[in-house]
């Protein structure tokens, strides 16, 4: 819990942002001199933290993330350490308030959105973008060399480079996609037509006349019809049955002809009464029939023969199609029907989805205009901004040149499609420079904002709606609606699959090793299920827009059979193979991510738990407080077994930790890890350690005693602002594709407050990031120039 | 039998399915170097085959006590870790005393794995960063590749057994690119390595199906469009973005010049069914398949430079084929524990056995008057010496091949302590005819290799 301290009046003034430099010297520099720099100065500073350089406000602001930690340690009383002289409460409060006042002043300064970076699509983004452009599941990314990783994330601009190898793969992938869009061998349209005289029932002599006559009342089925022919329809879909006919009516009455389908296993059967309306002997063959449609025939001669057609939708079981006359009504004479042909054809568009996604222009347009329209649309979607005429001109001349060189127009179009997909505008997300006259921060243009948004929320390109809105310049005004729509879209699963999974560092589980002799439950399917559990769990919280704190303290998770066994759960009813079920744990036994198998496993060694790794993971991932790096000459605490140590693993570690060079950092790091000692290296609950000695999961953090999992959970919930800050930091880095700069601190503080006021909801975090200055704005021209001159050290 | 007994590990080796096929392939595509492209009369006159350069990296240091021969001079009884090299030892130099000084912390704290890999071939101190402004130096293989580019279809080949870029910070504040990249095209551009043998094969020999000319024409049209596009783009982007785009357009130019080279240097026709139908999942068959592809690449003069990472630096790979359950990195922090040391030595011996295999395969290929190995120089080593201490001096380094008669093997050469390992790269490159005076922190070419 935050401790409320009495705040002297002068500091109230400081909070209001009117503090003078004098306060800083007295309250901050003075405090550091009196209480900190005895240990934190020089080359042998405790934990590598030197504080003697902070003489003025600018120095503090430049190191603001570190100063947040300092504030938190001083505020909690962890620092100065218990054994040192403690500052008076008022002195401490003055120190805290003076630093916070500096922060507040910095936050009130005109916004600086920080640097804008040009971002190459990551492998996942590439695949998703192709998927959304062409409605196809094309996994080119697997053939791309692995992406670089920065800040634990796979979408960081600086480390996403383009090697010649990747360029080759881009070209090959672009060519492959182009061949999917316009297949060299397009699907053969399904159609089959049979001349009437070749239809069944067969008859002795074929008439020379192309029309075959049928008429009721004759003596054999070949003469009466109905005529029929096999219809080898194996693909479900939409078809049409057609016949070309004319008729003679002896008494001038109307002639009606039915198109039918038949098959032994056909679903849609004809009621017997309807069957009786069909004329002709062949009708009596016992086979289920369906009348697809009845047509009135007005043509009375071969010259004016008419084509009749009826849809055939439900194809299951259809073996034949038929054409036959209806019996005359009211005692009239049977008409003669002349059939030139009978057949069927698929009406469903059999072209693949990528083809349809590309060929959207009216096929009736002249080819040049059609290509221009199709390519223009592709450029707009793929480059995520309105296509320029010059670009489309170049593409068209590429096609024309190919044709002039003797290639087919389709070949040319395939090259043009490949060119669009290998171009820098596709593989990079390029944002234009700021308006030349702009001084301060300017909003990012709508079209660029659309891409920032879609790659953040979907790891993919903007869809048509988003892009159209942006092109019309209406995105900024409808931002919240769009965020809501996009979060509800299934593509937002990418936030969990990409962002959350990278944040948690679970990619390593795929190559993590466990000694299966000691932990026989450990098998490949289990490790896959572990990651899936976390994905489902976080996805659950995300879709329900639940509290982010549930990630720390939820009493539920998702399990399959393997995980249920691992967790010692008796599922009722028993889980089926491949079934996943949401389960609730007994109170105090499990707690959100902290106890999920994936995380407990990936932070363990193959043969035993690693309190150091678990502690480090909690500090880094959940508290955003990575332990400082160990001095170069200090061996890893776990492996330096040079002195014979005795007792439980924990006791041995503690003996080792007596080394003063290790104690400072490990006291804190290991403490978090020890709280999880009741979970073994694959996340099972246990009461004995690897050596068979009883588990001691009590621990001490900053002078405060924690008891195992429950104690740890309570601690983290009390430090929820650190947790939210850590998550918000990662989320902002992910959204921006770059590490954070001191000028981003103001935005971060705002995001943190917004998350608190949104009851820690997932969507609250996303909205706050979307609305943050660095996400929605970019530096003005003058700001950019100034930043370039100060950052002299960057290459 | 102890865990360190190398025989035990030899016994568990499995043979790669279809190995014989791939060996056969050597014969099918093994145009004796150049001869098929030259008029017969010209081929008859001796043309010296080019010297090819290989750089094989192993991570996490080695158990030096079982690696270092007792004395300098001719190689007699080999130390346990080098025993697998017995059959090729006349072609091998064991080099002691070399150091990767730039892998040391220089005030950057821990991160020895990241630095060891990134400094090994570059001789540059990698900048400590988790993602922003990656910086090391140009690696020796890429210096050579830059000068050899016009002679071969591929300027260089980068292969490895472990993909890079797993999510997460890989080593104390260092981006994962450092400990997964041995080859650096420029100080800011680490090169990824290919881990999939099938993709390596396709890169080397793909597309030899009679439609190459048509495909090249198509690709050239695409590249033309992209280049024209660059001009438009330049007007629209800021200065920082231009740097990033430069990288892209450099890659485009590389691909273009490769297309040009492909016209002059056609892809050898390779019989179908050369690769096993499924990518081998087990480690040793995978390594050996990659070795075979490397040999094939050199043999067909598809490239003259190759780097091969047997694993990324700091790798936690488990060598279950050796019956070892612990991760390599964890074991490398042995703390003097004899059991861990034995396992480390076993892993080291496994790696040298792969190197022996590679050298043996190079020796199997006839070239000009001798063997392909005669015209190669293949280095093998690590930027860490003892994995427990993370020291960067006294590195374990081997050199295989005769370098066109410029290297004399079968010896253990001890250099003065702190001799930069980059001096070795410099010596290798100069022997291969690369015009270069310095690589990273090199001080000059080494004496004692010939």
CSV table of N, CA, C and O in Angstrom, one decimal, chain A residues 118 145-147 149-151 157-163 165 167-169 171-172 175 385 388 391 395 407 415 419 422-425 428 430 432-433 502 507-508 512-513 515 517 605-606 629-630 639 642 741 788 794, chain B residues 110 127 130-134 164-169 172 175-177 189 192 194 199 203 214 218-219 221-222 225-226 229 232-233 236-237 239 241 244-245 247-249 251-252 254-255 258 318 325 327 330 333 335 388:
chain,number,residue,atom,x,y,z
A,118,UNK,N,11.3,4.0,-39.4
A,118,UNK,CA,10.8,3.3,-40.6
A,118,UNK,C,10.8,1.8,-40.2
A,118,UNK,O,11.9,1.3,-39.8
A,145,UNK,N,14.7,-15.5,-43.2
A,145,UNK,CA,15.6,-15.7,-42.0
A,145,UNK,C,15.0,-15.1,-40.8
A,145,UNK,O,14.1,-14.2,-40.9
A,146,UNK,N,15.4,-15.6,-39.6
A,146,UNK,CA,14.7,-15.2,-38.4
A,146,UNK,C,14.9,-13.7,-38.2
A,146,UNK,O,15.9,-13.1,-38.5
A,147,UNK,N,13.9,-13.0,-37.7
A,147,UNK,CA,13.9,-11.6,-37.4
A,147,UNK,C,14.8,-11.3,-36.2
A,147,UNK,O,14.8,-12.1,-35.3
A,149,UNK,N,15.6,-9.5,-32.7
A,149,UNK,CA,14.7,-9.2,-31.5
A,149,UNK,C,15.4,-8.1,-30.7
A,149,UNK,O,16.6,-8.1,-30.5
A,150,UNK,N,14.6,-7.1,-30.4
A,150,UNK,CA,15.0,-6.0,-29.5
A,150,UNK,C,14.0,-5.8,-28.4
A,150,UNK,O,12.8,-5.9,-28.6
A,151,UNK,N,14.5,-5.5,-27.2
A,151,UNK,CA,13.5,-5.3,-26.0
A,151,UNK,C,12.6,-6.5,-25.9
A,151,UNK,O,11.5,-6.3,-25.4
A,157,UNK,N,12.1,-1.8,-35.0
A,157,UNK,CA,12.6,-1.3,-36.3
A,157,UNK,C,14.1,-1.4,-36.4
A,157,UNK,O,14.6,-1.9,-37.5
A,158,UNK,N,14.9,-1.1,-35.4
A,158,UNK,CA,16.3,-1.0,-35.5
A,158,UNK,C,17.0,-2.4,-35.8
A,158,UNK,O,18.0,-2.5,-36.5
A,159,UNK,N,16.4,-3.4,-35.3
A,159,UNK,CA,17.0,-4.7,-35.6
A,159,UNK,C,16.3,-5.5,-36.7
A,159,UNK,O,16.7,-6.6,-37.0
A,160,UNK,N,15.3,-4.9,-37.3
A,160,UNK,CA,14.7,-5.6,-38.5
A,160,UNK,C,15.4,-5.1,-39.7
A,160,UNK,O,15.1,-4.1,-40.3
A,161,UNK,N,16.5,-5.8,-40.1
A,161,UNK,CA,17.3,-5.4,-41.2
A,161,UNK,C,16.9,-6.1,-42.5
A,161,UNK,O,16.1,-7.1,-42.4
A,162,UNK,N,17.4,-5.7,-43.6
A,162,UNK,CA,17.2,-6.4,-44.9
A,162,UNK,C,18.5,-6.9,-45.4
A,162,UNK,O,19.3,-6.1,-45.8
A,163,UNK,N,18.7,-8.2,-45.4
A,163,UNK,CA,20.0,-8.8,-45.9
A,163,UNK,C,19.7,-9.2,-47.4
A,163,UNK,O,18.5,-9.3,-47.8
A,165,UNK,N,20.0,-12.0,-48.5
A,165,UNK,CA,19.2,-13.3,-48.4
A,165,UNK,C,17.7,-13.0,-48.3
A,165,UNK,O,16.9,-13.6,-49.0
A,167,UNK,N,16.2,-10.3,-49.2
A,167,UNK,CA,15.7,-9.7,-50.4
A,167,UNK,C,15.4,-10.8,-51.4
A,167,UNK,O,14.3,-10.7,-52.1
A,168,UNK,N,16.2,-11.8,-51.5
A,168,UNK,CA,15.9,-12.9,-52.4
A,168,UNK,C,14.6,-13.5,-52.0
A,168,UNK,O,13.8,-13.9,-52.9
A,169,UNK,N,14.5,-13.7,-50.7
A,169,UNK,CA,13.2,-14.4,-50.3
A,169,UNK,C,12.0,-13.5,-50.5
A,169,UNK,O,10.9,-14.0,-50.8
A,171,UNK,N,11.6,-11.5,-53.0
A,171,UNK,CA,11.3,-11.6,-54.4
A,171,UNK,C,10.6,-13.0,-54.7
A,171,UNK,O,9.6,-13.0,-55.4
A,172,UNK,N,11.2,-14.0,-54.1
A,172,UNK,CA,10.6,-15.3,-54.4
A,172,UNK,C,9.2,-15.4,-53.9
A,172,UNK,O,8.3,-15.9,-54.5
A,175,UNK,N,6.8,-13.5,-56.1
A,175,UNK,CA,6.5,-14.2,-57.3
A,175,UNK,C,5.6,-15.3,-57.0
A,175,UNK,O,4.6,-15.6,-57.8
A,385,UNK,N,-1.8,3.3,-48.8
A,385,UNK,CA,-2.1,4.7,-49.0
A,385,UNK,C,-2.5,4.8,-50.5
A,385,UNK,O,-2.3,3.9,-51.3
A,388,UNK,N,-0.5,6.4,-56.4
A,388,UNK,CA,-0.2,7.5,-57.2
A,388,UNK,C,-0.3,7.1,-58.7
A,388,UNK,O,0.1,6.0,-59.0
A,391,UNK,N,2.8,5.6,-60.1
A,391,UNK,CA,3.1,4.2,-59.8
A,391,UNK,C,2.4,3.3,-60.7
A,391,UNK,O,2.9,2.3,-61.2
A,395,UNK,N,3.7,0.5,-63.5
A,395,UNK,CA,3.3,-0.9,-63.5
A,395,UNK,C,2.7,-1.3,-64.8
A,395,UNK,O,2.9,-2.4,-65.3
A,407,UNK,N,5.9,-12.0,-74.0
A,407,UNK,CA,5.3,-12.7,-72.9
A,407,UNK,C,3.8,-12.4,-72.9
A,407,UNK,O,3.3,-11.5,-73.5
A,415,UNK,N,4.2,-10.2,-63.0
A,415,UNK,CA,5.4,-9.4,-62.7
A,415,UNK,C,5.0,-8.1,-61.9
A,415,UNK,O,5.7,-7.7,-61.0
A,419,UNK,N,6.1,-7.0,-58.3
A,419,UNK,CA,6.8,-5.8,-58.1
A,419,UNK,C,6.2,-5.0,-56.9
A,419,UNK,O,6.9,-4.4,-56.1
A,422,UNK,N,7.3,-6.7,-53.7
A,422,UNK,CA,8.7,-6.7,-53.3
A,422,UNK,C,9.2,-5.2,-53.1
A,422,UNK,O,10.3,-5.0,-52.7
A,423,UNK,N,8.3,-4.3,-53.4
A,423,UNK,CA,8.8,-2.9,-53.3
A,423,UNK,C,8.9,-2.4,-51.9
A,423,UNK,O,8.3,-3.0,-50.9
A,424,UNK,N,9.8,-1.4,-51.7
A,424,UNK,CA,10.0,-0.9,-50.3
A,424,UNK,C,8.7,-0.4,-49.6
A,424,UNK,O,8.6,-0.6,-48.4
A,425,UNK,N,7.8,0.1,-50.4
A,425,UNK,CA,6.6,0.6,-49.8
A,425,UNK,C,5.7,-0.5,-49.2
A,425,UNK,O,4.9,-0.3,-48.4
A,428,UNK,N,8.3,-2.1,-46.1
A,428,UNK,CA,8.5,-1.1,-45.0
A,428,UNK,C,7.3,-0.3,-44.8
A,428,UNK,O,6.5,-0.1,-45.7
A,430,UNK,N,6.5,3.1,-44.3
A,430,UNK,CA,7.2,4.4,-44.5
A,430,UNK,C,6.3,5.5,-44.2
A,430,UNK,O,5.1,5.6,-44.7
A,432,UNK,N,5.8,9.7,-44.1
A,432,UNK,CA,6.4,10.9,-44.8
A,432,UNK,C,7.0,11.9,-43.7
A,432,UNK,O,6.8,11.7,-42.5
A,433,UNK,N,7.8,12.8,-44.2
A,433,UNK,CA,8.4,13.8,-43.2
A,433,UNK,C,7.3,14.7,-42.8
A,433,UNK,O,6.3,14.8,-43.4
A,502,UNK,N,5.3,-12.4,-26.7
A,502,UNK,CA,6.7,-11.9,-26.8
A,502,UNK,C,7.0,-11.3,-25.4
A,502,UNK,O,8.1,-11.4,-24.9
A,507,UNK,N,8.6,-17.7,-26.2
A,507,UNK,CA,9.2,-18.3,-27.4
A,507,UNK,C,10.3,-19.3,-27.1
A,507,UNK,O,10.5,-20.3,-27.8
A,508,UNK,N,11.0,-19.0,-26.0
A,508,UNK,CA,12.1,-19.9,-25.6
A,508,UNK,C,11.6,-21.3,-25.2
A,508,UNK,O,12.4,-22.2,-25.2
A,512,UNK,N,13.3,-25.1,-25.0
A,512,UNK,CA,13.7,-25.4,-23.6
A,512,UNK,C,13.8,-26.9,-23.4
A,512,UNK,O,13.0,-27.7,-23.9
A,513,UNK,N,14.7,-27.2,-22.5
A,513,UNK,CA,14.9,-28.6,-22.2
A,513,UNK,C,14.6,-29.0,-20.8
A,513,UNK,O,14.8,-28.2,-19.9
A,515,UNK,N,14.8,-32.4,-18.1
A,515,UNK,CA,15.2,-33.8,-18.0
A,515,UNK,C,14.0,-34.7,-17.8
A,515,UNK,O,13.4,-34.8,-16.7
A,517,UNK,N,13.7,-37.8,-17.6
A,517,UNK,CA,13.8,-38.9,-16.7
A,517,UNK,C,13.3,-38.5,-15.3
A,517,UNK,O,12.7,-39.3,-14.6
A,605,UNK,N,15.8,-24.6,-14.8
A,605,UNK,CA,16.8,-25.4,-15.5
A,605,UNK,C,16.3,-26.7,-15.8
A,605,UNK,O,15.3,-27.2,-15.3
A,606,UNK,N,17.0,-27.5,-16.7
A,606,UNK,CA,16.4,-28.8,-17.1
A,606,UNK,C,16.2,-29.7,-15.9
A,606,UNK,O,15.3,-30.6,-16.0
A,629,UNK,N,23.2,-5.7,-14.1
A,629,UNK,CA,24.1,-6.8,-14.5
A,629,UNK,C,25.1,-7.0,-13.5
A,629,UNK,O,25.6,-6.1,-12.8
A,630,UNK,N,25.5,-8.3,-13.4
A,630,UNK,CA,26.6,-8.6,-12.4
A,630,UNK,C,27.9,-8.1,-12.9
A,630,UNK,O,28.2,-8.0,-14.0
A,639,UNK,N,26.1,-21.5,-10.4
A,639,UNK,CA,27.1,-22.5,-11.0
A,639,UNK,C,28.4,-22.5,-10.3
A,639,UNK,O,29.2,-23.3,-10.6
A,642,UNK,N,32.4,-23.8,-6.2
A,642,UNK,CA,33.8,-24.1,-6.0
A,642,UNK,C,34.0,-24.5,-4.5
A,642,UNK,O,34.9,-25.3,-4.2
A,741,UNK,N,12.4,6.7,-25.1
A,741,UNK,CA,13.3,7.8,-24.9
A,741,UNK,C,12.8,8.6,-23.6
A,741,UNK,O,11.6,8.5,-23.3
A,788,UNK,N,18.2,16.1,-34.1
A,788,UNK,CA,19.4,15.6,-34.9
A,788,UNK,C,20.7,16.2,-34.4
A,788,UNK,O,21.7,15.5,-34.3
A,794,UNK,N,24.6,9.2,-32.4
A,794,UNK,CA,24.0,8.1,-33.1
A,794,UNK,C,24.6,8.1,-34.5
A,794,UNK,O,24.8,9.1,-35.1
B,110,UNK,N,28.6,-7.7,-17.9
B,110,UNK,CA,28.5,-9.1,-18.5
B,110,UNK,C,28.0,-9.0,-19.9
B,110,UNK,O,27.6,-8.0,-20.4
B,127,UNK,N,28.6,-2.9,-29.7
B,127,UNK,CA,28.0,-1.9,-28.9
B,127,UNK,C,26.9,-2.6,-28.1
B,127,UNK,O,26.1,-3.3,-28.6
B,130,UNK,N,20.1,-3.2,-26.7
B,130,UNK,CA,19.1,-4.2,-26.7
B,130,UNK,C,18.3,-4.1,-28.0
B,130,UNK,O,17.3,-4.8,-28.2
B,131,UNK,N,18.7,-3.2,-28.9
B,131,UNK,CA,17.9,-3.1,-30.1
B,131,UNK,C,18.2,-1.9,-30.9
B,131,UNK,O,18.1,-1.8,-32.1
B,132,UNK,N,18.6,-0.8,-30.2
B,132,UNK,CA,18.8,0.4,-30.9
B,132,UNK,C,20.2,0.6,-31.4
B,132,UNK,O,21.2,0.4,-30.6
B,133,UNK,N,20.4,0.9,-32.6
B,133,UNK,CA,21.8,1.2,-33.1
B,133,UNK,C,22.8,0.0,-32.9
B,133,UNK,O,23.8,0.2,-32.3
B,134,UNK,N,22.4,-1.1,-33.5
B,134,UNK,CA,23.3,-2.2,-33.4
B,134,UNK,C,24.6,-1.9,-34.1
B,134,UNK,O,24.6,-1.2,-35.1
B,164,UNK,N,18.3,-17.8,-35.2
B,164,UNK,CA,18.5,-16.7,-34.2
B,164,UNK,C,17.2,-16.1,-33.8
B,164,UNK,O,16.1,-16.6,-34.2
B,165,UNK,N,17.3,-15.0,-33.1
B,165,UNK,CA,16.1,-14.2,-32.9
B,165,UNK,C,15.0,-14.8,-32.0
B,165,UNK,O,13.8,-14.4,-32.2
B,166,UNK,N,15.3,-15.7,-31.2
B,166,UNK,CA,14.2,-16.1,-30.3
B,166,UNK,C,13.8,-14.9,-29.4
B,166,UNK,O,14.6,-14.1,-29.1
B,167,UNK,N,12.5,-14.8,-29.1
B,167,UNK,CA,12.1,-13.6,-28.4
B,167,UNK,C,12.8,-13.6,-27.1
B,167,UNK,O,13.1,-14.6,-26.4
B,168,UNK,N,13.1,-12.4,-26.6
B,168,UNK,CA,13.8,-12.3,-25.4
B,168,UNK,C,15.1,-11.6,-25.6
B,168,UNK,O,15.7,-11.7,-26.6
B,169,UNK,N,15.6,-11.0,-24.5
B,169,UNK,CA,16.9,-10.5,-24.6
B,169,UNK,C,17.8,-11.6,-24.4
B,169,UNK,O,17.6,-12.5,-23.5
B,172,UNK,N,22.3,-10.3,-21.2
B,172,UNK,CA,22.5,-9.1,-20.4
B,172,UNK,C,22.6,-7.8,-21.2
B,172,UNK,O,23.6,-7.2,-21.4
B,175,UNK,N,21.1,-7.3,-27.7
B,175,UNK,CA,20.1,-7.9,-28.6
B,175,UNK,C,20.5,-9.2,-29.0
B,175,UNK,O,21.7,-9.6,-29.1
B,176,UNK,N,19.5,-10.1,-29.3
B,176,UNK,CA,19.8,-11.4,-29.8
B,176,UNK,C,20.6,-11.5,-31.0
B,176,UNK,O,21.2,-12.5,-31.4
B,177,UNK,N,20.6,-10.4,-31.8
B,177,UNK,CA,21.4,-10.5,-33.1
B,177,UNK,C,22.9,-10.8,-32.8
B,177,UNK,O,23.6,-11.4,-33.6
B,189,UNK,N,25.1,-4.3,-40.0
B,189,UNK,CA,24.2,-5.3,-40.6
B,189,UNK,C,24.7,-6.7,-40.4
B,189,UNK,O,25.5,-7.2,-41.2
B,192,UNK,N,21.9,-12.9,-41.3
B,192,UNK,CA,21.3,-14.1,-40.7
B,192,UNK,C,21.8,-15.4,-41.4
B,192,UNK,O,22.3,-15.3,-42.5
B,194,UNK,N,21.2,-19.4,-42.6
B,194,UNK,CA,20.2,-20.3,-43.0
B,194,UNK,C,20.3,-21.6,-42.2
B,194,UNK,O,21.4,-22.2,-42.2
B,199,UNK,N,16.4,-25.2,-47.9
B,199,UNK,CA,16.5,-23.8,-48.4
B,199,UNK,C,18.0,-23.5,-48.8
B,199,UNK,O,18.2,-22.7,-49.8
B,203,UNK,N,18.9,-22.4,-52.6
B,203,UNK,CA,19.6,-21.2,-52.8
B,203,UNK,C,20.8,-21.4,-53.7
B,203,UNK,O,21.1,-20.7,-54.6
B,214,UNK,N,13.8,-17.1,-68.6
B,214,UNK,CA,12.5,-16.4,-68.5
B,214,UNK,C,12.3,-15.8,-67.1
B,214,UNK,O,11.9,-14.7,-66.9
B,218,UNK,N,11.9,-11.9,-65.8
B,218,UNK,CA,10.8,-11.4,-65.0
B,218,UNK,C,11.3,-10.7,-63.7
B,218,UNK,O,10.9,-9.6,-63.4
B,219,UNK,N,12.3,-11.3,-63.1
B,219,UNK,CA,12.8,-10.8,-61.9
B,219,UNK,C,13.5,-9.4,-62.2
B,219,UNK,O,13.4,-8.5,-61.4
B,221,UNK,N,12.6,-7.3,-64.5
B,221,UNK,CA,11.6,-6.3,-64.6
B,221,UNK,C,11.1,-5.8,-63.2
B,221,UNK,O,10.9,-4.6,-63.0
B,222,UNK,N,11.0,-6.8,-62.3
B,222,UNK,CA,10.5,-6.4,-61.0
B,222,UNK,C,11.6,-5.5,-60.3
B,222,UNK,O,11.2,-4.5,-59.7
B,225,UNK,N,11.5,-2.0,-61.7
B,225,UNK,CA,10.5,-1.2,-61.1
B,225,UNK,C,10.9,-0.7,-59.7
B,225,UNK,O,10.7,0.5,-59.4
B,226,UNK,N,11.4,-1.6,-58.9
B,226,UNK,CA,11.8,-1.2,-57.6
B,226,UNK,C,12.9,-0.1,-57.6
B,226,UNK,O,12.8,0.9,-56.8
B,229,UNK,N,11.4,3.1,-58.4
B,229,UNK,CA,10.6,3.5,-57.3
B,229,UNK,C,11.4,4.2,-56.3
B,229,UNK,O,10.9,5.1,-55.5
B,232,UNK,N,11.4,8.0,-56.5
B,232,UNK,CA,10.2,8.6,-56.0
B,232,UNK,C,10.2,8.6,-54.4
B,232,UNK,O,9.9,9.6,-53.8
B,233,UNK,N,10.7,7.5,-53.9
B,233,UNK,CA,10.6,7.4,-52.5
B,233,UNK,C,11.6,8.3,-51.8
B,233,UNK,O,11.3,8.9,-50.7
B,236,UNK,N,10.3,11.3,-50.4
B,236,UNK,CA,9.2,11.3,-49.4
B,236,UNK,C,9.7,11.0,-48.0
B,236,UNK,O,9.0,11.1,-47.1
B,237,UNK,N,11.0,10.5,-47.9
B,237,UNK,CA,11.4,10.1,-46.6
B,237,UNK,C,12.4,10.9,-45.9
B,237,UNK,O,13.1,11.7,-46.6
B,239,UNK,N,15.8,11.7,-43.3
B,239,UNK,CA,17.1,11.3,-43.4
B,239,UNK,C,17.4,10.0,-42.7
B,239,UNK,O,18.1,9.1,-43.3
B,241,UNK,N,15.3,7.6,-42.2
B,241,UNK,CA,14.7,6.5,-43.0
B,241,UNK,C,15.6,6.1,-44.1
B,241,UNK,O,15.6,5.0,-44.6
B,244,UNK,N,18.0,3.4,-43.5
B,244,UNK,CA,17.3,2.1,-43.5
B,244,UNK,C,17.1,1.6,-44.9
B,244,UNK,O,17.3,0.4,-45.3
B,245,UNK,N,16.6,2.5,-45.8
B,245,UNK,CA,16.3,2.2,-47.1
B,245,UNK,C,17.6,1.9,-47.9
B,245,UNK,O,17.6,1.0,-48.8
B,247,UNK,N,20.0,0.2,-46.9
B,247,UNK,CA,20.3,-1.2,-46.6
B,247,UNK,C,19.4,-2.1,-47.6
B,247,UNK,O,19.9,-3.0,-48.2
B,248,UNK,N,18.2,-1.6,-47.8
B,248,UNK,CA,17.3,-2.4,-48.7
B,248,UNK,C,17.8,-2.3,-50.1
B,248,UNK,O,17.9,-3.3,-50.8
B,249,UNK,N,18.2,-1.1,-50.5
B,249,UNK,CA,18.7,-1.0,-51.9
B,249,UNK,C,20.0,-1.6,-52.2
B,249,UNK,O,20.3,-2.1,-53.3
B,251,UNK,N,20.8,-4.4,-50.8
B,251,UNK,CA,20.3,-5.8,-51.0
B,251,UNK,C,19.8,-6.0,-52.4
B,251,UNK,O,20.1,-7.0,-53.0
B,252,UNK,N,19.0,-5.0,-52.9
B,252,UNK,CA,18.5,-5.1,-54.2
B,252,UNK,C,19.7,-5.2,-55.2
B,252,UNK,O,19.6,-6.0,-56.1
B,254,UNK,N,22.6,-6.3,-54.7
B,254,UNK,CA,23.3,-7.6,-54.6
B,254,UNK,C,22.5,-8.6,-55.4
B,254,UNK,O,23.1,-9.4,-56.1
B,255,UNK,N,21.2,-8.6,-55.3
B,255,UNK,CA,20.4,-9.6,-56.0
B,255,UNK,C,20.5,-9.3,-57.5
B,255,UNK,O,20.6,-10.3,-58.3
B,258,UNK,N,23.7,-10.6,-58.6
B,258,UNK,CA,23.7,-12.1,-58.6
B,258,UNK,C,23.0,-12.6,-59.9
B,258,UNK,O,23.4,-13.5,-60.5
B,318,UNK,N,20.6,-29.0,-26.1
B,318,UNK,CA,20.9,-30.2,-25.3
B,318,UNK,C,21.3,-31.3,-26.3
B,318,UNK,O,20.7,-31.5,-27.3
B,325,UNK,N,21.5,-34.6,-20.9
B,325,UNK,CA,20.2,-33.9,-20.7
B,325,UNK,C,20.3,-32.4,-20.4
B,325,UNK,O,19.4,-31.7,-20.6
B,327,UNK,N,21.5,-28.5,-20.6
B,327,UNK,CA,21.8,-27.5,-21.7
B,327,UNK,C,23.2,-27.2,-21.7
B,327,UNK,O,23.9,-27.2,-20.7
B,330,UNK,N,24.4,-24.2,-19.6
B,330,UNK,CA,24.4,-24.4,-18.2
B,330,UNK,C,25.6,-25.3,-17.8
B,330,UNK,O,26.3,-25.0,-16.8
B,333,UNK,N,29.1,-23.7,-17.5
B,333,UNK,CA,29.4,-23.1,-16.2
B,333,UNK,C,29.6,-24.2,-15.2
B,333,UNK,O,28.9,-24.4,-14.3
B,335,UNK,N,32.0,-24.9,-13.0
B,335,UNK,CA,32.5,-24.6,-11.7
B,335,UNK,C,33.5,-25.7,-11.2
B,335,UNK,O,33.6,-26.0,-10.0
B,388,UNK,N,33.3,-21.4,-18.4
B,388,UNK,CA,33.0,-21.0,-17.0
B,388,UNK,C,33.6,-19.6,-16.7
B,388,UNK,O,33.0,-18.9,-15.9
